[in-house]
Short mmCIF file of C-alpha atoms in Angstrom, two decimals:
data_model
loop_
_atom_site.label_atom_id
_atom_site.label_comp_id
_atom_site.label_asym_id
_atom_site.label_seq_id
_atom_site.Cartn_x
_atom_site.Cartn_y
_atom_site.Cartn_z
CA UNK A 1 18.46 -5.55 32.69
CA UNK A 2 19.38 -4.00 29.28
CA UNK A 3 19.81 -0.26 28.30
CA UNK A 4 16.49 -0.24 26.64
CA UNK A 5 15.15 -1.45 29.43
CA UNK A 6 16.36 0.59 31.57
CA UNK A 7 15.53 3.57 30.04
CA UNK A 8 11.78 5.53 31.11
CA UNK A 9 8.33 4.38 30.25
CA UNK A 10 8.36 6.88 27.28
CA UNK A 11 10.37 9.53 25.86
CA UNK A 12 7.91 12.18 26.21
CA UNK A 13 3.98 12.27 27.34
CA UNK A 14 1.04 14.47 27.78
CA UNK A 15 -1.38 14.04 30.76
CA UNK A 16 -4.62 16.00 30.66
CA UNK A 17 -6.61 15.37 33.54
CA UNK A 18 -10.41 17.20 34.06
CA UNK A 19 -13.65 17.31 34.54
CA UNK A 20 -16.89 18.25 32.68
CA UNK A 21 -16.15 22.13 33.63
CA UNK A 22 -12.86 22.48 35.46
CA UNK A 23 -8.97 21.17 34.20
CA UNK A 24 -7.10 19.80 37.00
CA UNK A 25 -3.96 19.01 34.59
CA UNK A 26 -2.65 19.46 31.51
CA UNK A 27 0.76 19.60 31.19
CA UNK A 28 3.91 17.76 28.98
CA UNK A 29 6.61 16.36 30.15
CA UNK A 30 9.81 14.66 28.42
CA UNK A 31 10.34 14.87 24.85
CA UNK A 32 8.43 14.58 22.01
CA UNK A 33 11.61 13.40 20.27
CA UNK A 34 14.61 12.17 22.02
CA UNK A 35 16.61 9.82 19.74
CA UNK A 36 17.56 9.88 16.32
CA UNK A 37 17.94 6.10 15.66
CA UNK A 38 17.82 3.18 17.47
CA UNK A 39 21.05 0.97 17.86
CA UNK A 40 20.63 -2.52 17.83
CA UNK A 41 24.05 -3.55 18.22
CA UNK A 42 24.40 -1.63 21.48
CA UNK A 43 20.60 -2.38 22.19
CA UNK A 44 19.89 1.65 22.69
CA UNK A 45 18.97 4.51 21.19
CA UNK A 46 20.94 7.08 19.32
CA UNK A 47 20.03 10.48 21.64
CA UNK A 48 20.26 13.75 19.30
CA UNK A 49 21.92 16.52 20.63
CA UNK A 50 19.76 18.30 23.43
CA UNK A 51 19.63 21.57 21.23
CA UNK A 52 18.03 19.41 18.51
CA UNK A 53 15.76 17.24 20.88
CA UNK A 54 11.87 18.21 20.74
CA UNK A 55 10.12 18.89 24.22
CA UNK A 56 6.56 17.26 24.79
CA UNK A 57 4.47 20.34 25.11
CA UNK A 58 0.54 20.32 26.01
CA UNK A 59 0.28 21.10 22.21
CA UNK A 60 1.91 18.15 21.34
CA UNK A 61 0.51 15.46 18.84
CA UNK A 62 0.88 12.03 19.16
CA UNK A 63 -0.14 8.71 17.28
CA UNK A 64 -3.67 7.73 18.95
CA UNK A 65 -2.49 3.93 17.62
CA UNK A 66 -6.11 2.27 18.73
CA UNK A 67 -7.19 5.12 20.34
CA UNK A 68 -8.73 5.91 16.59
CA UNK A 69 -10.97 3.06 17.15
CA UNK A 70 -13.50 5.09 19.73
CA UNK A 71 -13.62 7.47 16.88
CA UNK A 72 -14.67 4.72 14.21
CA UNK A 73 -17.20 3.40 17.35
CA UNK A 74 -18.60 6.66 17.52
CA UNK A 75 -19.35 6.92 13.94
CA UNK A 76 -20.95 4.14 13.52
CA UNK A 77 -23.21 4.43 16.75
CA UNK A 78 -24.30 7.80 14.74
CA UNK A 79 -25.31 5.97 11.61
CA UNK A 80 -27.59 3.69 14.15
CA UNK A 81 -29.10 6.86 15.27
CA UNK A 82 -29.89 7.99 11.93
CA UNK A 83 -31.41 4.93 11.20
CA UNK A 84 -28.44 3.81 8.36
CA UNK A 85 -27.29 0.50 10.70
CA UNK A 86 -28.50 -1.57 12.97
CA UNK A 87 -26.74 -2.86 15.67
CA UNK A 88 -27.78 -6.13 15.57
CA UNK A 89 -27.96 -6.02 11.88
CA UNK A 90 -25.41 -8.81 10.06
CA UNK A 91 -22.47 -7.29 8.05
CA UNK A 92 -23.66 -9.78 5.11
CA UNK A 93 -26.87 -7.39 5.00
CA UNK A 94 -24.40 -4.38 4.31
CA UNK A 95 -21.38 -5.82 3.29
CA UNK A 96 -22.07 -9.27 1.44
CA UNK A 97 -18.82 -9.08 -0.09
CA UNK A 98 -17.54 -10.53 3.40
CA UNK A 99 -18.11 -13.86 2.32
CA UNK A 100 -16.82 -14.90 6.18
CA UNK A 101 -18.59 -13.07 8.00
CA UNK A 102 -22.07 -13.58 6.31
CA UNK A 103 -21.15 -17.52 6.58
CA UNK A 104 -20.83 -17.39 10.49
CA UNK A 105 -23.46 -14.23 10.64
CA UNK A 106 -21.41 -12.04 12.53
CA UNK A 107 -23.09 -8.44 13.19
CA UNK A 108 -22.23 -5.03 14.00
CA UNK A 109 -22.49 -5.53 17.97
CA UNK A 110 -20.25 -8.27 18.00
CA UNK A 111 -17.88 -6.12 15.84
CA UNK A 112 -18.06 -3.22 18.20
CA UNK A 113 -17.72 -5.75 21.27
CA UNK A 114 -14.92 -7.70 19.97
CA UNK A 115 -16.64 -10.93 20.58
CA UNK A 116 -16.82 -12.15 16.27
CA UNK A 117 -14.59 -14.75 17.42
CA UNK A 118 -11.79 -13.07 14.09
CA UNK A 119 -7.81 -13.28 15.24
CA UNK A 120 -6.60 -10.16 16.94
CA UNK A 121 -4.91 -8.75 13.54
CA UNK A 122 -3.64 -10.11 9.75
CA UNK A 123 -0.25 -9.26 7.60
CA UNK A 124 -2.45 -6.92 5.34
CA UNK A 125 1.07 -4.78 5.06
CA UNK A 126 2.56 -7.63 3.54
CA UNK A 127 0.33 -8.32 0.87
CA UNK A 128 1.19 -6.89 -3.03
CA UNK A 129 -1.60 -4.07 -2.76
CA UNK A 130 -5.10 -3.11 -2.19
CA UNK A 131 -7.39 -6.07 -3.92
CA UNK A 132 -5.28 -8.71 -2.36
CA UNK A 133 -5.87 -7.09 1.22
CA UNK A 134 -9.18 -6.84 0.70
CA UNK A 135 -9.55 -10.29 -0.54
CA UNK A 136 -7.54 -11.42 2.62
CA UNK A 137 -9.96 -9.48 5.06
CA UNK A 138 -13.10 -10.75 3.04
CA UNK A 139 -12.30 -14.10 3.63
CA UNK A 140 -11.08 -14.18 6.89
CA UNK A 141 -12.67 -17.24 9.18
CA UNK A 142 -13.64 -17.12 13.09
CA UNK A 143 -10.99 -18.42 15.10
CA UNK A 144 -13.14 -18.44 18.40
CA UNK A 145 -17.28 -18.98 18.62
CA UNK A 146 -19.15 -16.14 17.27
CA UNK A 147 -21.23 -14.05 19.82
CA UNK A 148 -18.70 -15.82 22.74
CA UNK A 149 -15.91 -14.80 24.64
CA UNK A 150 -14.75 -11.25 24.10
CA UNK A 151 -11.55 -11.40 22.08
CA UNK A 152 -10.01 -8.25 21.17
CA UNK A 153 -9.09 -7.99 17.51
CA UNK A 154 -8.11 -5.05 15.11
CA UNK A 155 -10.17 -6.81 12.09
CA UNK A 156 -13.30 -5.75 14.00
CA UNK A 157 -12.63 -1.86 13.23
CA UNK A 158 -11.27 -3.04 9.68
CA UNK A 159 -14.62 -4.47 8.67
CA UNK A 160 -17.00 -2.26 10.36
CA UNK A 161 -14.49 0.78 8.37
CA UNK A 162 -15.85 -0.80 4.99
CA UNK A 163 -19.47 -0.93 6.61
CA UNK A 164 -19.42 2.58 7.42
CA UNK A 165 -17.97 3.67 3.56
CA UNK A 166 -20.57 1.38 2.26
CA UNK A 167 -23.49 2.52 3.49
CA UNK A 168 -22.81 6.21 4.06
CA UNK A 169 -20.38 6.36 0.34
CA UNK A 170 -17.71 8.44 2.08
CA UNK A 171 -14.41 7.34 2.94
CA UNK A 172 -13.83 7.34 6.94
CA UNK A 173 -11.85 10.45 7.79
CA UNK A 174 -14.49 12.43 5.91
CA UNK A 175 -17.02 10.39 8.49
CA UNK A 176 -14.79 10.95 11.48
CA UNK A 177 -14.39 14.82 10.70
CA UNK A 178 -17.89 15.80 9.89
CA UNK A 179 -19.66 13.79 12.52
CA UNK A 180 -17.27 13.24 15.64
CA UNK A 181 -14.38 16.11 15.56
CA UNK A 182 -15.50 18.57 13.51
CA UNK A 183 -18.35 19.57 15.55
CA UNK A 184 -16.52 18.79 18.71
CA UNK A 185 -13.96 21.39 17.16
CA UNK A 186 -11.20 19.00 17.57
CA UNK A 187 -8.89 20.72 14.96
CA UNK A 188 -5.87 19.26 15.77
CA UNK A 189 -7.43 15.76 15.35
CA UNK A 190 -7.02 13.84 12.00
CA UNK A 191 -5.48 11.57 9.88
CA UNK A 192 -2.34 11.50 8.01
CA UNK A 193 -1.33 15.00 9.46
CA UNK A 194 -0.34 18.11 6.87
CA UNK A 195 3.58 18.60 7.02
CA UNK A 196 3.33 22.16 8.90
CA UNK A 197 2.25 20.63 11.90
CA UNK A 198 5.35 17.93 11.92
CA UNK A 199 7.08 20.35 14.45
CA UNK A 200 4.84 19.99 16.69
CA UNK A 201 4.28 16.21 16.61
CA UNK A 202 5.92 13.38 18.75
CA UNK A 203 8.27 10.77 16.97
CA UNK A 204 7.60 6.71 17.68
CA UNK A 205 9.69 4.19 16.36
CA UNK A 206 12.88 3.41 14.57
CA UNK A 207 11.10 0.81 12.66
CA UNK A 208 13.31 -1.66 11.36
CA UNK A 209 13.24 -5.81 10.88
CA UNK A 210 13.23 -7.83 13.06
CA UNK A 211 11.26 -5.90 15.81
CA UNK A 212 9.08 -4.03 13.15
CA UNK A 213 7.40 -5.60 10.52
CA UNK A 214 8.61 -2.97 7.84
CA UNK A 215 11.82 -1.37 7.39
CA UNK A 216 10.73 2.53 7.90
CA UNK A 217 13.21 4.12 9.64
CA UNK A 218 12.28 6.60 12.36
CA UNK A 219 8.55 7.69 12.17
CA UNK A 220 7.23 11.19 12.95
CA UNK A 221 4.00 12.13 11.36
CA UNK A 222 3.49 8.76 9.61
CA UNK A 223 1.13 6.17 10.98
CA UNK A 224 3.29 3.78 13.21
CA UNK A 225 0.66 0.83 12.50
CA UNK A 226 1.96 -1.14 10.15
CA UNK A 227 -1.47 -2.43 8.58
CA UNK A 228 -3.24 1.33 8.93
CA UNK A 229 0.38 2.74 6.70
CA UNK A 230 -0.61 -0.22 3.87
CA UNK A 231 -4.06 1.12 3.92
CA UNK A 232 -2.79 5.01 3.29
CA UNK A 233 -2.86 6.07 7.16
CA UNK A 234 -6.61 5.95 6.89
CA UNK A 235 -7.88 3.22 9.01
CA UNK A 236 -10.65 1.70 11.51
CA UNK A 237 -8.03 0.80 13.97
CA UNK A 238 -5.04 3.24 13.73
CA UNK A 239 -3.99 6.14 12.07
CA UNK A 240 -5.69 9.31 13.96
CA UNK A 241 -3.10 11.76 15.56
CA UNK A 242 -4.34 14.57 18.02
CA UNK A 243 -3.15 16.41 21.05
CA UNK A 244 -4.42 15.43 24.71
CA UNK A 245 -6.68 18.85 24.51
CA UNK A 246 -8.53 18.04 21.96
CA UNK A 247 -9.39 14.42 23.47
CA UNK A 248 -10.45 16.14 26.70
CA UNK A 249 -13.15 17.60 23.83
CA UNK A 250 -14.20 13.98 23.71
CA UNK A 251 -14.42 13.03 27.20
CA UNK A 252 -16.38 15.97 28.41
CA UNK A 253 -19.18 15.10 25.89
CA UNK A 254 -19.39 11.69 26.73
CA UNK A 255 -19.89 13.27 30.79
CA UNK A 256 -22.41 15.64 29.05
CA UNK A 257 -24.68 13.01 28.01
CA UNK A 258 -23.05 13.05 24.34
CA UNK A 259 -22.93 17.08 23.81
CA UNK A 260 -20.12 19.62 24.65
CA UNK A 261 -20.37 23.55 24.36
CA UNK A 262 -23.80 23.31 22.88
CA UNK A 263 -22.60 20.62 19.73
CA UNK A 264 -24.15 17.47 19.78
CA UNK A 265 -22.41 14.36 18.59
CA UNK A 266 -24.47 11.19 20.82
CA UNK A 267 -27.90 11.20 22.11
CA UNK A 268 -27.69 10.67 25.85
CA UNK A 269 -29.22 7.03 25.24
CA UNK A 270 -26.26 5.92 22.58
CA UNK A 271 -23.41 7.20 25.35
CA UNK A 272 -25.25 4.91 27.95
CA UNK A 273 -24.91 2.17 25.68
CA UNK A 274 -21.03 2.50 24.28
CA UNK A 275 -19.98 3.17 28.38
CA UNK A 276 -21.94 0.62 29.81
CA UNK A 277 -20.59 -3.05 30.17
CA UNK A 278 -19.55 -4.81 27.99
CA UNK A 279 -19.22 -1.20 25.72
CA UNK A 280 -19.53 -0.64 22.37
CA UNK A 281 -15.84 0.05 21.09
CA UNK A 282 -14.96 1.14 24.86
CA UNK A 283 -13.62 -1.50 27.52
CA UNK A 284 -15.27 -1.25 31.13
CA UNK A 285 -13.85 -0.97 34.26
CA UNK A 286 -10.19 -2.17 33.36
CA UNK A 287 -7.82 -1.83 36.21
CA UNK A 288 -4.98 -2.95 34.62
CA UNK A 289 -5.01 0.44 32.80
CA UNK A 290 -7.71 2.30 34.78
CA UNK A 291 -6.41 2.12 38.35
CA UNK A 292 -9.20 2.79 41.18
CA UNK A 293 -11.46 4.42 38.35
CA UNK A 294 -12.04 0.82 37.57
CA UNK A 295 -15.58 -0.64 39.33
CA UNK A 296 -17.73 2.18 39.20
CA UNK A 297 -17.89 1.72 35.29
CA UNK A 298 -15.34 3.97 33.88
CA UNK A 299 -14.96 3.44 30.51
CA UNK A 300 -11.86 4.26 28.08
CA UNK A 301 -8.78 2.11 25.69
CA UNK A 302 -5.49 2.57 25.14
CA UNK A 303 -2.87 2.39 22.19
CA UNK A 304 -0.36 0.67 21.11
CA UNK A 305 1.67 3.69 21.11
CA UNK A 306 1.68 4.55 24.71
CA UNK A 307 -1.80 6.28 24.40
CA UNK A 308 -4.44 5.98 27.10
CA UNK A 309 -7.91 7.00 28.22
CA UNK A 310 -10.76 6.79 30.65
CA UNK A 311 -13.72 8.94 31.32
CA UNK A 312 -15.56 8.17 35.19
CA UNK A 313 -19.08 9.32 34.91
CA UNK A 314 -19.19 8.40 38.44
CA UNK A 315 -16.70 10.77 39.53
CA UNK A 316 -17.27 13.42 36.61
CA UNK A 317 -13.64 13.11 36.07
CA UNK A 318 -11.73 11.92 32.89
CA UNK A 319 -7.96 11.61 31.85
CA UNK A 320 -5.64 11.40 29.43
CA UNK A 321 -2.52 10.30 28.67
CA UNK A 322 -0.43 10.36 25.58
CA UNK A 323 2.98 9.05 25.52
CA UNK A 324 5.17 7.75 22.97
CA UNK A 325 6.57 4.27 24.50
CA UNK A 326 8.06 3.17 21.20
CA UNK A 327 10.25 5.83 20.79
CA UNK A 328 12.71 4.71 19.61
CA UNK A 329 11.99 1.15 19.68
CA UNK A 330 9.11 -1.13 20.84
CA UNK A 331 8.86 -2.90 23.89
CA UNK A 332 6.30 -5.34 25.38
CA UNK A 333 4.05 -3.00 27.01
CA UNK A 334 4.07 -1.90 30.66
CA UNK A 335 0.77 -0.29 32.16
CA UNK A 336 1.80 0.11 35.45
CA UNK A 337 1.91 4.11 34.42
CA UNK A 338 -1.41 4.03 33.01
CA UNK A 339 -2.82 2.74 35.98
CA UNK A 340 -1.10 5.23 38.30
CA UNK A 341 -2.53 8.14 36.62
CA UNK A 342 -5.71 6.95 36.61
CA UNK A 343 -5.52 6.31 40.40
CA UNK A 344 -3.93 9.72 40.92
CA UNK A 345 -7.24 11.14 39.48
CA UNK A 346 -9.72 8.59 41.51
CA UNK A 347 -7.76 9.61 44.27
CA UNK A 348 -8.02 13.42 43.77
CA UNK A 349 -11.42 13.48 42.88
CA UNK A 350 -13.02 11.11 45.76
CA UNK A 351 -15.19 8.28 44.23
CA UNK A 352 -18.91 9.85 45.65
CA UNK A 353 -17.85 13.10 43.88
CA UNK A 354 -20.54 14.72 41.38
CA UNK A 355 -20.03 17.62 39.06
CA UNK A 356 -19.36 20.20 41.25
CA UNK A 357 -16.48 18.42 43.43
CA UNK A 358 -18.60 17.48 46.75
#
C-alpha cells in the first residue's frame, strides 16, 4: 500500500442528511484544505501547518464536478415545459451546426439518458481555443448504437449546453440562476465563484502532468474539470460550486413534487419523469453509490470530485455528501463511502416510512 493510499477517503466532507421538513444531519468534518502540494517523489502530500489548514464546515463549498449536470437537466426539462424543446425533438432541429449528431439523429432524450452512443469525454482542453473545440464537439461520431445501451458520457451535457443557449439566447449560468437556484434561493450556488467567498471553499487537486491533464498547481475556487476550465468554468458537465445546504434546497423540491417554500421550479409531472427509470440526467436505483436507498427508485449522481447525491421519494429522505477526494491528488475512485451514507440514511429512516416518519 502507498502513502496516498493510505491516507482517508477525502480530506474534508460535508454530509447533509434530511427530509422534506425535518434535518437529521448536517455537519463537516475534516478539512476543507489539508495539503499545500502534492509530492510525487515521496508519493504524498505536502500537509500545511495545522494553524494554516482550513476545517470543512457545514458552510463549506465544494466543486459539484458532475453534480452540475442535474442542474443543466433541470433546465432543460423547464424549456420542455415552456414549450421551447421537445424531448424527443433531434438536436439537428435546434442545433444543425452538429453536423454528427443530425447524421445519426440523436435527440434530446437520448442526450439526457446518456444512451447517443458519443465517447464518455474529448481533449477539448487541449485544443488552441474556442472555434477549434467547437469544431471538435460538432463533429464528433457515435461510438456505440444510437438510442442503445446507456453509456455515460460528458459530451451529452456539452451539446445539450449549446441547445439550451441556442434556443433560449442566454449563456447557461444565467439559465441555471434564473430558473433552477435563484428561485430555490440557492445563493451559495454558482459558477466560477467571486474571490470573497475563497475562504470558505474546499481545495481539490495539485494538478500537475502526468496524473492531470494540465499543469495547474493546487486548485481552490477554480473548476477542477479540465474541459469545463477550457470552456471559462461555465459548463454542461462541471463547473457549479455550492455548499451541501443549499443542495438539500434541491432535494426537498424534487420530494415536493418540484416546489420548495412556495417557489416552483418542476411541475409534479416533469419530476416523475427525470426520477423515474431510466431518468432524465439522474441515474436510478444505483447501489454502488446509493446503498439500501437503491430499489425503491431513489434517484441521484455523483462527481468526480468526491460529490454525491440521492433523494428517496419512497422514504421522504434525501442526502448529501460533498467531499473533496482529490485533494491533493486524484485517485481511482472508491464509493464504498458513498454507499455507507446512503445506507446509514435507509437505515435510519425505515424503507415504508412517509413524510411524517411512521
Amino acid at each position: 500500500m502507498t502513502p496516498l493510499e493510505a491516507r482517508p477517503w477525502c480530506a474534508g466532507a460535508v454530509v447533509y442528511a434530511g427530509r422534506s421538513r425535518t434535518t437529521l444531519a448536517h455537519e463537516g468534518f475534516g478539512w476543507a484544505v489539508r495539503y499545500a502540494s502534492y509530492d510525487a517523489g515521496t508519493d504524498r502530500g505536502v500537509e500545511l501547518p495545522p494553524a494554516a489548514r482550513v476545517p470543512a464546515r457545514p458552510d463549506t463549498l465544494f466543486d459539484l464536478a458532475s453534480l452540475t449536470k442535474l442542474f443543466t437537466a433541470v433546465v432543460a426539462v423547464r424549456c420542455v415545459e415552456r414549450g421551447a424543446l421537445d424531448l424527443d425533438g433531434r438536436v439537428a432541429s435546434y442545433a444543425p451546426e452538429f453536423t454528427a449528431a443530425a447524421r445519426h439523429g440523436i435527440t434530446l432524450r437520448q442526450l439526457l439518458t446518456h444512451t447517443s452512443g458519443l465517447r464518455p469525454e474529448l481533449p477539448l482542453y487541449a485544443c488552441a481555443g474556442e472555434a477549434e473545440r467547437e469544431a471538435m464537439l460538432r463533429t464528433e461520431e457515435p461510438v456505440g448504437e444510437v438510442g442503445a445501451a446507456r453509456g455515460y458520457s460528458d459530451l451529452n451535457l456539452l451539446i445539450l449546453q449549446r441547445v439550451l443557449e441556442r434556443v433560449t439566447g442566454r449563456p447557461l449560468d444565467a439559465l441555471v440562476r434564473d430558473l433552477v437556484t435563484g428561485p430555490l434561493g440557492m445563493d451559495d450556488t454558482r459558477f466560477n465563484p467571486p474571490a470573497d467567498l475563497l475562504p470558505r471553499i474546499a481545495a481539490t487537486e495539485d494538478q500537475r502532468r502526468p496524473w492531470a491533464k494540465l499543469d495547474r498547481g493546487m486548485l481552490r475556487g477554480v473548476v477542477h474539470d479540465e474541459n469545463a476550465h477550457a470552456m471559462g468554468g461555465v459548463a454542461g458537465h462541471a463547473g457549479l460550486f455550492s455548499t451541501a445546504g443549499d443542495l438539500a434546497r434541491l432535494c426537498r423540491a424534487l420530494l415536493g413534487g418540484g416546489a420548495y417554500e412556495g417557489r416552483r421550479v418542476l411541475a409534479a409531472s416533469s419530476v416523475e419523469l427525470m426520477l423515474t427509470a431510466p431518468g432524465l440526467g439522474f441515474e436510478v436505483d444505483q447501489p454502488w453509490f446509493m446503498g439500501e436507498l437503491a430499489g425503491r427508485g431513489a434517484a441521484g449522481h455523483t462527481g468526480f470530485t468526491g460529490t454525491s447525491l440521492v433523494v428517496d421519494r419512497a422514504t421522504d429522505s434525501f442526502v448529501v455528501l460533498l467531499a473533496n477526494t482529490v485533494h491533493p491528488r486524484r485517485r481511482p475512485p472508491v464509493n464504498t463511502p458513498r454507499a455507507a451514507v446512503a445506507t446509514a440514511l435507509a437505515r435510519a429512516v425505515g424503507a415504508g416510512a412517509g413524510p411524517d416518519g411512521r
